[in-house]
Coordinates of C-alpha atoms in Angstrom, one line a residue:
M1133 CA 99.0 132.9 106.9
K1134 CA 96.6 133.2 109.2
I1135 CA 94.5 129.9 110.3
V1136 CA 90.2 131.1 111.3
K1137 CA 87.8 128.4 113.1
T1138 CA 85.3 130.5 113.4
I1139 CA 82.6 132.8 109.6
E1140 CA 83.1 136.7 111.7
E1141 CA 87.1 136.1 111.9
V1142 CA 86.6 135.8 108.4
R1143 CA 84.9 138.4 107.0
E1144 CA 86.9 140.8 109.4
C1145 CA 89.8 140.1 107.5
I1146 CA 87.6 140.5 104.1
R1147 CA 86.5 143.6 105.0
E1148 CA 90.5 144.9 105.8
W1149 CA 92.0 142.9 102.4
R1150 CA 88.7 144.8 100.3
R1151 CA 89.2 148.4 102.5
E1152 CA 92.9 148.1 100.6
G1153 CA 91.2 147.8 97.3
L1154 CA 92.5 144.1 96.9
S1155 CA 91.5 141.2 95.3
I1156 CA 90.8 137.7 96.8
G1157 CA 90.8 134.1 94.9
F1158 CA 88.8 131.6 96.7
V1159 CA 89.9 127.8 97.1
P1160 CA 87.8 125.2 98.9
T1161 CA 88.8 122.4 99.7
M1162 CA 88.2 119.1 102.2
G1163 CA 91.2 119.1 103.0
Y1164 CA 94.2 116.3 102.5
L1165 CA 95.7 118.3 100.6
H1166 CA 97.7 117.0 97.1
E1167 CA 99.4 118.2 94.0
G1168 CA 95.5 119.1 92.3
H1169 CA 95.1 121.1 95.2
Q1170 CA 98.2 123.3 94.8
S1171 CA 97.9 123.6 91.3
L1172 CA 94.3 125.5 92.1
I1173 CA 96.4 127.7 94.9
N1174 CA 99.1 128.1 91.9
R1175 CA 96.1 129.2 90.0
A1176 CA 94.6 131.6 92.4
A1177 CA 97.6 133.8 93.4
E1178 CA 96.0 136.1 90.1
N1179 CA 94.5 137.4 92.8
D1180 CA 95.8 140.0 95.6
R1181 CA 95.0 137.7 98.9
I1182 CA 94.1 133.9 98.5
V1183 CA 91.4 132.2 101.0
L1184 CA 91.2 128.4 101.2
S1185 CA 88.9 126.3 102.9
I1186 CA 89.3 122.7 104.6
F1187 CA 85.9 121.2 105.7
V1188 CA 85.4 118.4 105.8
N1189 CA 81.7 118.8 104.5
P1190 CA 79.3 116.4 106.9
M1191 CA 75.8 117.8 104.6
Q1192 CA 77.4 115.8 100.8
F1193 CA 78.3 112.0 102.2
G1194 CA 75.6 109.7 102.6
P1195 CA 74.7 107.1 105.3
Q1196 CA 77.3 104.7 103.9
E1197 CA 79.3 106.9 102.9
D1198 CA 82.9 107.6 104.4
L1199 CA 82.7 110.9 106.4
A1200 CA 84.3 109.5 109.5
S1201 CA 87.4 107.6 107.7
Y1202 CA 87.6 110.3 105.6
P1203 CA 92.1 111.6 105.4
R1204 CA 92.7 114.2 106.6
D1205 CA 96.1 116.4 108.1
L1206 CA 95.8 119.7 109.1
E1207 CA 99.4 120.3 110.3
R1208 CA 100.5 118.7 106.3
D1209 CA 98.0 120.6 105.0
C1210 CA 98.6 124.0 107.1
R1211 CA 102.8 123.6 105.6
L1212 CA 101.6 122.7 102.1
C1213 CA 99.6 126.2 102.0
E1214 CA 101.9 128.8 103.6
E1215 CA 104.7 127.0 101.0
N1216 CA 102.7 128.4 98.3
G1217 CA 101.7 131.1 99.3
V1218 CA 98.0 131.3 101.0
D1219 CA 97.1 134.3 102.7
L1220 CA 93.8 133.0 105.4
I1221 CA 93.3 128.8 105.8
F1222 CA 89.3 129.0 107.3
H1223 CA 89.2 125.4 109.0
P1224 CA 85.7 125.7 110.8
E1225 CA 84.0 123.4 112.8
P1226 CA 80.3 122.0 111.4
E1227 CA 78.6 123.4 114.2
E1228 CA 79.9 126.7 112.8
M1229 CA 79.0 126.2 108.9
Y1230 CA 75.4 124.1 110.2
E1231 CA 73.3 125.7 113.3
A1232 CA 71.5 122.6 115.3
D1233 CA 67.7 123.8 113.8
F1234 CA 69.2 124.0 109.9
C1235 CA 66.9 123.9 108.0
S1236 CA 68.0 125.6 104.6
Y1237 CA 69.5 124.1 101.5
A1238 CA 70.7 125.1 97.6
D1239 CA 69.1 122.1 95.9
M1240 CA 68.9 121.5 91.9
T1241 CA 67.6 119.8 89.7
V1242 CA 68.5 118.5 85.5
L1243 CA 72.3 118.9 86.3
T1244 CA 72.6 116.5 89.3
E1245 CA 70.5 113.4 87.8
E1246 CA 72.9 112.0 86.0
L1247 CA 76.5 110.5 87.1
C1248 CA 77.2 110.9 91.1
G1249 CA 73.8 112.3 91.1
L1250 CA 72.2 108.9 90.9
S1251 CA 74.6 107.0 93.4
R1252 CA 74.9 109.7 96.1
P1253 CA 71.4 111.3 96.2
V1254 CA 72.6 113.5 98.7
H1255 CA 75.8 114.6 97.3
F1256 CA 74.5 117.6 95.5
R1257 CA 72.2 119.7 97.1
G1258 CA 75.2 119.4 100.2
V1259 CA 77.4 120.5 97.5
C1260 CA 76.6 123.4 96.5
T1261 CA 74.7 124.2 100.2
V1262 CA 78.1 124.6 101.5
V1263 CA 80.0 126.1 98.6
L1264 CA 77.3 128.9 98.3
K1265 CA 77.5 129.0 102.1
L1266 CA 81.4 129.8 102.0
F1267 CA 81.0 132.5 98.5
N1268 CA 78.7 133.9 101.3
I1269 CA 80.9 133.8 103.3
V1270 CA 84.1 134.6 101.6
T1271 CA 83.0 136.9 99.1
P1272 CA 85.2 136.1 96.4
D1273 CA 86.3 137.7 93.4
R1274 CA 86.9 133.7 92.2
A1275 CA 86.9 130.4 93.2
Y1276 CA 88.7 127.4 91.7
F1277 CA 87.4 123.6 91.2
G1278 CA 89.4 120.9 89.8
E1279 CA 88.1 119.7 86.4
K1280 CA 87.9 116.1 88.0
D1281 CA 85.1 116.8 89.8
A1282 CA 83.2 118.0 86.8
Q1283 CA 80.3 117.4 87.2
Q1284 CA 80.7 118.9 90.1
L1285 CA 82.4 122.0 88.3
A1286 CA 79.2 122.3 85.9
I1287 CA 77.0 122.7 88.7
I1288 CA 78.4 124.9 90.6
K1289 CA 79.0 127.3 87.7
R1290 CA 75.1 127.2 87.0
M1291 CA 74.4 127.8 90.5
V1292 CA 76.2 130.9 90.3
R1293 CA 74.5 131.7 87.0
D1294 CA 71.2 131.4 87.7
L1295 CA 71.4 132.6 91.4
N1296 CA 73.4 135.7 90.7
I1297 CA 76.1 135.0 92.6
K1298 CA 79.2 138.1 91.6
V1299 CA 81.6 135.5 91.7
E1300 CA 84.3 134.1 89.1
V1301 CA 84.2 129.7 89.2
I1302 CA 86.9 129.2 87.1
G1303 CA 87.8 125.6 86.2
C1304 CA 91.5 123.8 86.7
P1305 CA 93.1 120.8 84.5
I1306 CA 93.0 117.7 86.0
I1307 CA 96.9 116.5 87.6
R1308 CA 98.0 113.3 87.1
E1309 CA 100.4 111.1 89.0
R1310 CA 103.1 110.1 86.7
D1311 CA 101.3 107.2 86.0
G1312 CA 98.7 108.6 84.7
L1313 CA 95.8 108.2 87.6
A1314 CA 94.0 111.1 88.9
K1315 CA 96.2 112.9 92.0
S1316 CA 92.9 112.3 94.6
S1317 CA 92.6 112.4 98.5
R1318 CA 91.1 108.6 98.0
N1319 CA 94.0 106.9 97.0
T1320 CA 95.2 106.5 100.4
Y1321 CA 93.0 104.0 100.5
L1322 CA 94.3 101.7 98.1
N1323 CA 96.4 99.0 98.7
T1324 CA 100.0 98.0 97.0
E1325 CA 97.2 95.5 94.5
E1326 CA 94.6 98.5 93.8
R1327 CA 96.5 101.4 93.5
K1328 CA 98.0 99.3 90.7
A1329 CA 94.7 97.9 89.6
A1330 CA 93.3 101.8 90.1
L1331 CA 96.1 102.8 86.9
V1332 CA 92.3 100.8 84.4
L1333 CA 90.8 104.4 84.2
Y1334 CA 94.0 106.4 82.6
G1335 CA 93.9 103.2 80.8
S1336 CA 90.6 103.8 79.3
I1337 CA 90.5 106.9 78.6
Q1338 CA 93.9 106.3 76.6
I1339 CA 91.3 103.9 74.4
G1340 CA 88.8 106.2 73.6
K1341 CA 90.7 109.7 73.1
K1342 CA 92.2 107.2 70.2
L1343 CA 89.0 105.9 69.0
I1344 CA 87.4 109.7 69.4
K1345 CA 91.2 110.6 67.3
D1346 CA 90.4 107.6 64.6
G1347 CA 87.0 109.2 63.6
E1348 CA 84.4 107.6 65.9
R1349 CA 81.7 109.8 66.6
D1350 CA 79.2 107.6 68.4
A1351 CA 79.0 107.8 71.7
A1352 CA 77.4 103.5 72.3
V1353 CA 80.4 101.9 70.4
L1354 CA 82.9 104.4 72.4
I1355 CA 81.3 103.5 75.8
K1356 CA 81.2 99.9 75.0
A1357 CA 84.7 99.7 74.2
I1358 CA 86.1 101.4 77.2
K1359 CA 83.4 99.7 79.4
E1360 CA 85.6 96.6 78.0
Y1361 CA 88.4 97.4 78.6
I1362 CA 87.9 98.5 82.2
E1363 CA 85.5 94.8 82.7
K1364 CA 89.0 93.1 81.7
E1365 CA 90.4 94.5 85.3
P1366 CA 89.1 91.8 87.7
L1367 CA 89.5 94.2 91.1
A1368 CA 87.3 97.3 89.0
K1369 CA 83.8 98.0 89.3
I1370 CA 82.4 100.6 87.6
D1371 CA 79.4 102.6 89.5
Y1372 CA 79.2 104.7 86.4
L1373 CA 80.1 105.0 82.6
K1374 CA 78.9 107.7 80.8
A1375 CA 79.0 110.0 77.8
V1376 CA 77.2 113.3 78.2
D1377 CA 76.8 117.0 76.7
A1378 CA 79.4 119.3 78.3
M1379 CA 76.9 121.6 80.1
S1380 CA 73.9 120.2 80.7
M1381 CA 74.4 116.7 82.1
S1382 CA 72.1 115.3 79.3
Q1383 CA 73.7 111.3 78.2
V1384 CA 73.9 112.1 74.2
E1385 CA 74.1 110.3 71.3
K1386 CA 77.0 111.6 69.3
L1387 CA 79.5 113.7 69.6
D1388 CA 78.9 115.8 67.9
R1389 CA 79.0 119.1 70.5
R1390 CA 81.6 119.2 73.6
V1391 CA 81.1 116.1 75.0
L1392 CA 81.7 114.9 78.5
I1393 CA 83.3 111.2 79.0
A1394 CA 82.7 110.4 82.7
M1395 CA 83.2 107.6 85.0
A1396 CA 83.3 106.2 88.5
V1397 CA 84.7 103.1 89.1
F1398 CA 85.1 100.9 92.7
I1399 CA 88.3 99.3 93.2
G1400 CA 88.1 97.1 95.3
K1401 CA 86.3 99.8 97.9
T1402 CA 87.4 103.0 97.4
R1403 CA 86.0 104.7 94.3
L1404 CA 86.9 106.6 92.2
I1405 CA 86.1 109.4 89.3
D1406 CA 87.3 110.6 85.6
N1407 CA 87.0 111.9 83.1
F1408 CA 87.7 113.6 79.1
T1409 CA 86.6 115.8 76.7

Protein backbone atom coordinates (compact mmCIF):
# COMPACT_ATOMS: atom_id res chain seq x y z
CA MET A 1 0.00 0.00 0.00
CA LYS A 2 1.29 3.45 -0.95
CA ILE A 3 0.50 6.72 0.85
CA VAL A 4 0.92 9.85 -1.27
CA LYS A 5 0.31 13.53 -0.66
CA THR A 6 0.45 15.09 -4.13
CA ILE A 7 -1.89 15.04 -7.11
CA GLU A 8 0.93 14.14 -9.49
CA GLU A 9 1.84 11.06 -7.44
CA VAL A 10 -1.76 9.86 -7.66
CA ARG A 11 -1.87 10.46 -11.41
CA GLU A 12 1.42 8.66 -11.96
CA CYS A 13 0.08 5.60 -10.12
CA ILE A 14 -3.23 5.71 -12.02
CA ARG A 15 -1.41 5.96 -15.37
CA GLU A 16 0.58 2.85 -14.54
CA TRP A 17 -2.56 0.90 -13.56
CA ARG A 18 -4.38 2.05 -16.70
CA ARG A 19 -1.49 0.82 -18.88
CA GLU A 20 -1.99 -2.57 -17.25
CA GLY A 21 -5.72 -2.46 -18.03
CA LEU A 22 -6.76 -2.47 -14.35
CA SER A 23 -10.09 -1.18 -13.00
CA ILE A 24 -10.09 1.36 -10.17
CA GLY A 25 -12.48 1.75 -7.26
CA PHE A 26 -12.45 4.94 -5.21
CA VAL A 27 -13.57 5.63 -1.64
CA PRO A 28 -13.45 9.35 -0.73
CA THR A 29 -13.33 9.98 3.04
CA MET A 30 -12.44 12.60 5.62
CA GLY A 31 -10.59 9.99 7.65
CA TYR A 32 -11.14 8.71 11.18
CA LEU A 33 -12.31 5.53 9.53
CA HIS A 34 -14.84 3.15 11.07
CA GLU A 35 -16.79 0.05 10.05
CA GLY A 36 -18.95 2.12 7.70
CA HIS A 37 -15.89 3.11 5.69
CA GLN A 38 -14.64 -0.47 5.91
CA SER A 39 -17.85 -1.66 4.23
CA LEU A 40 -17.19 0.77 1.35
CA ILE A 41 -13.64 -0.54 0.98
CA ASN A 42 -14.90 -4.12 0.98
CA ARG A 43 -17.43 -3.28 -1.75
CA ALA A 44 -14.70 -1.53 -3.75
CA ALA A 45 -12.77 -4.81 -3.81
CA GLU A 46 -14.82 -5.69 -6.92
CA ASN A 47 -12.20 -3.56 -8.72
CA ASP A 48 -8.57 -4.49 -9.46
CA ARG A 49 -7.23 -1.57 -7.42
CA ILE A 50 -8.66 0.53 -4.56
CA VAL A 51 -7.85 4.20 -3.95
CA LEU A 52 -8.99 5.87 -0.72
CA SER A 53 -8.66 9.58 -0.03
CA ILE A 54 -8.30 11.08 3.43
CA PHE A 55 -8.96 14.80 3.28
CA VAL A 56 -10.82 16.94 5.81
CA ASN A 57 -12.19 19.37 3.26
CA PRO A 58 -12.26 22.91 4.72
CA MET A 59 -14.59 24.13 1.98
CA GLN A 60 -17.57 22.14 3.26
CA PHE A 61 -17.40 23.47 6.84
CA GLY A 62 -19.18 26.67 7.85
CA PRO A 63 -17.57 29.32 10.10
CA GLN A 64 -19.10 27.90 13.31
CA GLU A 65 -18.63 24.21 12.42
CA ASP A 66 -16.15 21.65 13.71
CA LEU A 67 -13.29 21.81 11.17
CA ALA A 68 -10.55 22.28 13.77
CA SER A 69 -11.92 19.63 16.14
CA TYR A 70 -12.92 17.07 13.51
CA PRO A 71 -11.37 13.77 14.68
CA ARG A 72 -8.18 12.65 12.95
CA ASP A 73 -6.01 9.54 13.35
CA LEU A 74 -3.94 8.89 10.23
CA GLU A 75 -1.93 6.03 11.72
CA ARG A 76 -5.07 4.11 12.65
CA ASP A 77 -6.67 4.90 9.29
CA CYS A 78 -3.65 3.57 7.40
CA ARG A 79 -3.68 0.38 9.44
CA LEU A 80 -7.37 -0.24 8.66
CA CYS A 81 -6.76 0.45 4.97
CA GLU A 82 -3.82 -1.93 4.75
CA GLU A 83 -5.75 -4.67 6.55
CA ASN A 84 -8.62 -4.29 4.09
CA GLY A 85 -6.70 -4.26 0.83
CA VAL A 86 -6.47 -0.55 -0.10
CA ASP A 87 -3.73 -0.04 -2.68
CA LEU A 88 -3.29 3.74 -2.53
CA ILE A 89 -4.12 6.40 0.07
CA PHE A 90 -4.27 9.99 -1.14
CA HIS A 91 -3.74 12.29 1.85
CA PRO A 92 -3.22 15.84 0.58
CA GLU A 93 -2.82 19.06 2.51
CA PRO A 94 -5.42 21.78 1.80
CA GLU A 95 -2.76 23.74 -0.11
CA GLU A 96 -2.37 20.83 -2.52
CA MET A 97 -6.09 20.80 -3.29
CA TYR A 98 -6.75 24.56 -3.31
CA GLU A 99 -4.41 27.20 -4.68
CA ALA A 100 -4.23 30.45 -2.71
CA ASP A 101 -6.32 32.21 -5.39
CA PHE A 102 -8.77 29.33 -5.91
CA CYS A 103 -12.11 30.61 -7.24
CA SER A 104 -13.78 27.81 -9.23
CA TYR A 105 -16.65 25.88 -7.67
CA ALA A 106 -19.09 23.10 -8.53
CA ASP A 107 -22.46 24.47 -7.44
CA MET A 108 -25.90 22.89 -7.63
CA THR A 109 -29.45 24.08 -7.15
CA VAL A 110 -32.68 22.21 -6.30
CA LEU A 111 -31.21 19.11 -4.60
CA THR A 112 -29.10 21.26 -2.25
CA GLU A 113 -31.96 23.49 -1.12
CA GLU A 114 -33.52 21.03 1.34
CA LEU A 115 -32.42 19.11 4.46
CA CYS A 116 -28.71 19.70 5.24
CA GLY A 117 -28.55 22.39 2.56
CA LEU A 118 -30.88 24.62 4.58
CA SER A 119 -28.98 24.48 7.85
CA ARG A 120 -25.49 24.25 6.28
CA PRO A 121 -25.67 26.67 3.32
CA VAL A 122 -22.03 26.34 2.15
CA HIS A 123 -21.78 22.61 2.72
CA PHE A 124 -22.79 21.09 -0.59
CA ARG A 125 -20.86 23.55 -2.72
CA GLY A 126 -17.80 22.36 -0.84
CA VAL A 127 -18.78 18.70 -1.21
CA CYS A 128 -19.47 18.95 -4.94
CA THR A 129 -16.29 20.90 -5.59
CA VAL A 130 -13.98 18.53 -3.74
CA VAL A 131 -15.64 15.37 -5.11
CA LEU A 132 -15.41 16.72 -8.67
CA LYS A 133 -11.73 17.50 -8.11
CA LEU A 134 -11.09 14.04 -6.67
CA PHE A 135 -12.89 12.39 -9.59
CA ASN A 136 -10.68 14.37 -11.99
CA ILE A 137 -7.54 13.37 -10.07
CA VAL A 138 -8.30 9.68 -9.50
CA THR A 139 -10.44 9.03 -12.62
CA PRO A 140 -12.02 5.93 -11.04
CA ASP A 141 -14.31 3.46 -12.75
CA ARG A 142 -16.51 3.30 -9.65
CA ALA A 143 -16.86 5.45 -6.52
CA TYR A 144 -18.46 4.37 -3.24
CA PHE A 145 -20.51 6.44 -0.80
CA GLY A 146 -22.55 5.56 2.28
CA GLU A 147 -26.33 5.82 2.21
CA LYS A 148 -26.30 7.46 5.65
CA ASP A 149 -25.48 10.68 3.79
CA ALA A 150 -28.48 10.17 1.51
CA GLN A 151 -28.73 13.76 0.28
CA GLN A 152 -25.01 13.83 -0.49
CA LEU A 153 -25.33 10.58 -2.44
CA ALA A 154 -28.26 11.91 -4.49
CA ILE A 155 -26.39 15.15 -5.20
CA ILE A 156 -23.23 13.39 -6.36
CA LYS A 157 -25.22 11.04 -8.59
CA ARG A 158 -26.97 14.05 -10.15
CA MET A 159 -23.68 15.96 -10.59
CA VAL A 160 -22.15 12.94 -12.35
CA ARG A 161 -25.18 12.71 -14.64
CA ASP A 162 -25.44 16.42 -15.37
CA LEU A 163 -21.72 16.94 -16.03
CA ASN A 164 -21.20 13.66 -17.95
CA ILE A 165 -18.52 12.40 -15.57
CA LYS A 166 -17.38 8.91 -16.50
CA VAL A 167 -17.73 7.19 -13.13
CA GLU A 168 -20.31 4.84 -11.64
CA VAL A 169 -21.48 6.11 -8.24
CA ILE A 170 -22.46 3.27 -5.92
CA GLY A 171 -24.39 3.74 -2.66
CA CYS A 172 -23.70 1.31 0.17
CA PRO A 173 -26.02 0.48 3.12
CA ILE A 174 -25.85 2.25 6.48
CA ILE A 175 -23.64 0.42 8.98
CA ARG A 176 -24.89 0.58 12.56
CA GLU A 177 -23.64 -0.13 16.05
CA ARG A 178 -25.16 -3.20 17.72
CA ASP A 179 -27.73 -0.95 19.42
CA GLY A 180 -28.74 0.71 16.15
CA LEU A 181 -26.83 4.01 16.20
CA ALA A 182 -25.51 4.78 12.72
CA LYS A 183 -21.72 4.69 12.53
CA SER A 184 -20.24 8.19 12.34
CA SER A 185 -16.92 9.83 13.10
CA ARG A 186 -18.89 12.39 15.12
CA ASN A 187 -20.11 9.71 17.53
CA THR A 188 -16.78 10.19 19.33
CA TYR A 189 -18.01 13.62 20.46
CA LEU A 190 -20.77 12.06 22.59
CA ASN A 191 -20.30 11.56 26.32
CA THR A 192 -21.87 8.55 28.05
CA GLU A 193 -25.22 10.23 28.68
CA GLU A 194 -25.38 11.67 25.16
CA ARG A 195 -24.43 8.34 23.60
CA LYS A 196 -27.43 6.74 25.29
CA ALA A 197 -29.69 9.63 24.25
CA ALA A 198 -28.53 9.30 20.63
CA LEU A 199 -30.42 6.03 20.35
CA VAL A 200 -33.56 8.15 19.97
CA LEU A 201 -32.71 8.48 16.26
CA TYR A 202 -32.80 4.74 15.65
CA GLY A 203 -35.85 4.37 17.88
CA SER A 204 -37.69 6.96 15.84
CA ILE A 205 -36.81 5.11 12.64
CA GLN A 206 -38.34 1.95 14.06
CA ILE A 207 -41.51 3.91 14.89
CA GLY A 208 -41.67 5.24 11.32
CA LYS A 209 -41.05 1.87 9.70
CA LYS A 210 -43.81 0.27 11.77
CA LEU A 211 -46.30 2.95 10.76
CA ILE A 212 -45.46 2.43 7.09
CA LYS A 213 -45.69 -1.35 7.48
CA ASP A 214 -49.14 -0.88 9.05
CA GLY A 215 -50.25 1.08 5.99
CA GLU A 216 -49.66 4.75 6.84
CA ARG A 217 -49.05 6.80 3.66
CA ASP A 218 -49.66 10.35 4.90
CA ALA A 219 -46.28 12.02 5.29
CA ALA A 220 -47.54 14.56 7.83
CA VAL A 221 -48.90 11.82 10.11
CA LEU A 222 -45.63 9.90 9.84
CA ILE A 223 -43.44 12.92 10.56
CA LYS A 224 -45.63 13.98 13.50
CA ALA A 225 -45.27 10.55 15.16
CA ILE A 226 -41.49 10.49 14.67
CA LYS A 227 -41.17 14.08 15.92
CA GLU A 228 -43.15 13.37 19.07
CA TYR A 229 -40.95 10.35 19.80
CA ILE A 230 -37.69 12.32 19.40
CA GLU A 231 -38.95 15.23 21.50
CA LYS A 232 -39.42 12.92 24.48
CA GLU A 233 -35.61 12.82 24.76
CA PRO A 234 -34.48 15.92 26.71
CA LEU A 235 -30.99 15.99 25.13
CA ALA A 236 -32.34 15.86 21.56
CA LYS A 237 -33.04 18.96 19.48
CA ILE A 238 -34.34 18.47 15.93
CA ASP A 239 -32.53 20.38 13.17
CA TYR A 240 -34.76 18.94 10.48
CA LEU A 241 -37.12 16.00 10.03
CA LYS A 242 -38.74 15.65 6.61
CA ALA A 243 -40.22 13.28 4.05
CA VAL A 244 -38.74 13.97 0.63
CA ASP A 245 -38.66 12.43 -2.82
CA ALA A 246 -35.53 10.23 -2.79
CA MET A 247 -34.41 11.51 -6.20
CA SER A 248 -35.28 15.23 -6.17
CA MET A 249 -35.13 15.92 -2.40
CA SER A 250 -38.39 17.87 -2.69
CA GLN A 251 -40.89 17.46 0.15
CA VAL A 252 -43.82 15.10 -0.40
CA GLU A 253 -47.30 14.83 1.09
CA LYS A 254 -47.90 11.14 0.32
CA LEU A 255 -45.69 8.09 0.37
CA ASP A 256 -46.63 7.21 -3.20
CA ARG A 257 -43.10 6.81 -4.61
CA ARG A 258 -39.61 6.12 -3.24
CA VAL A 259 -39.60 8.49 -0.28
CA LEU A 260 -36.69 9.30 2.02
CA ILE A 261 -37.42 10.10 5.67
CA ALA A 262 -34.39 12.11 6.70
CA MET A 263 -33.42 13.70 9.99
CA ALA A 264 -30.66 15.73 11.59
CA VAL A 265 -30.78 15.86 15.37
CA PHE A 266 -28.51 17.61 17.84
CA ILE A 267 -27.63 15.47 20.84
CA GLY A 268 -26.09 18.07 23.08
CA LYS A 269 -23.77 19.95 20.71
CA THR A 270 -23.28 17.01 18.34
CA ARG A 271 -25.29 16.97 15.13
CA LEU A 272 -26.19 13.46 13.94
CA ILE A 273 -27.99 12.43 10.77
CA ASP A 274 -29.95 9.31 9.88
CA ASN A 275 -32.59 8.22 7.39
CA PHE A 276 -34.69 5.41 5.99
CA THR A 277 -36.69 4.75 2.84
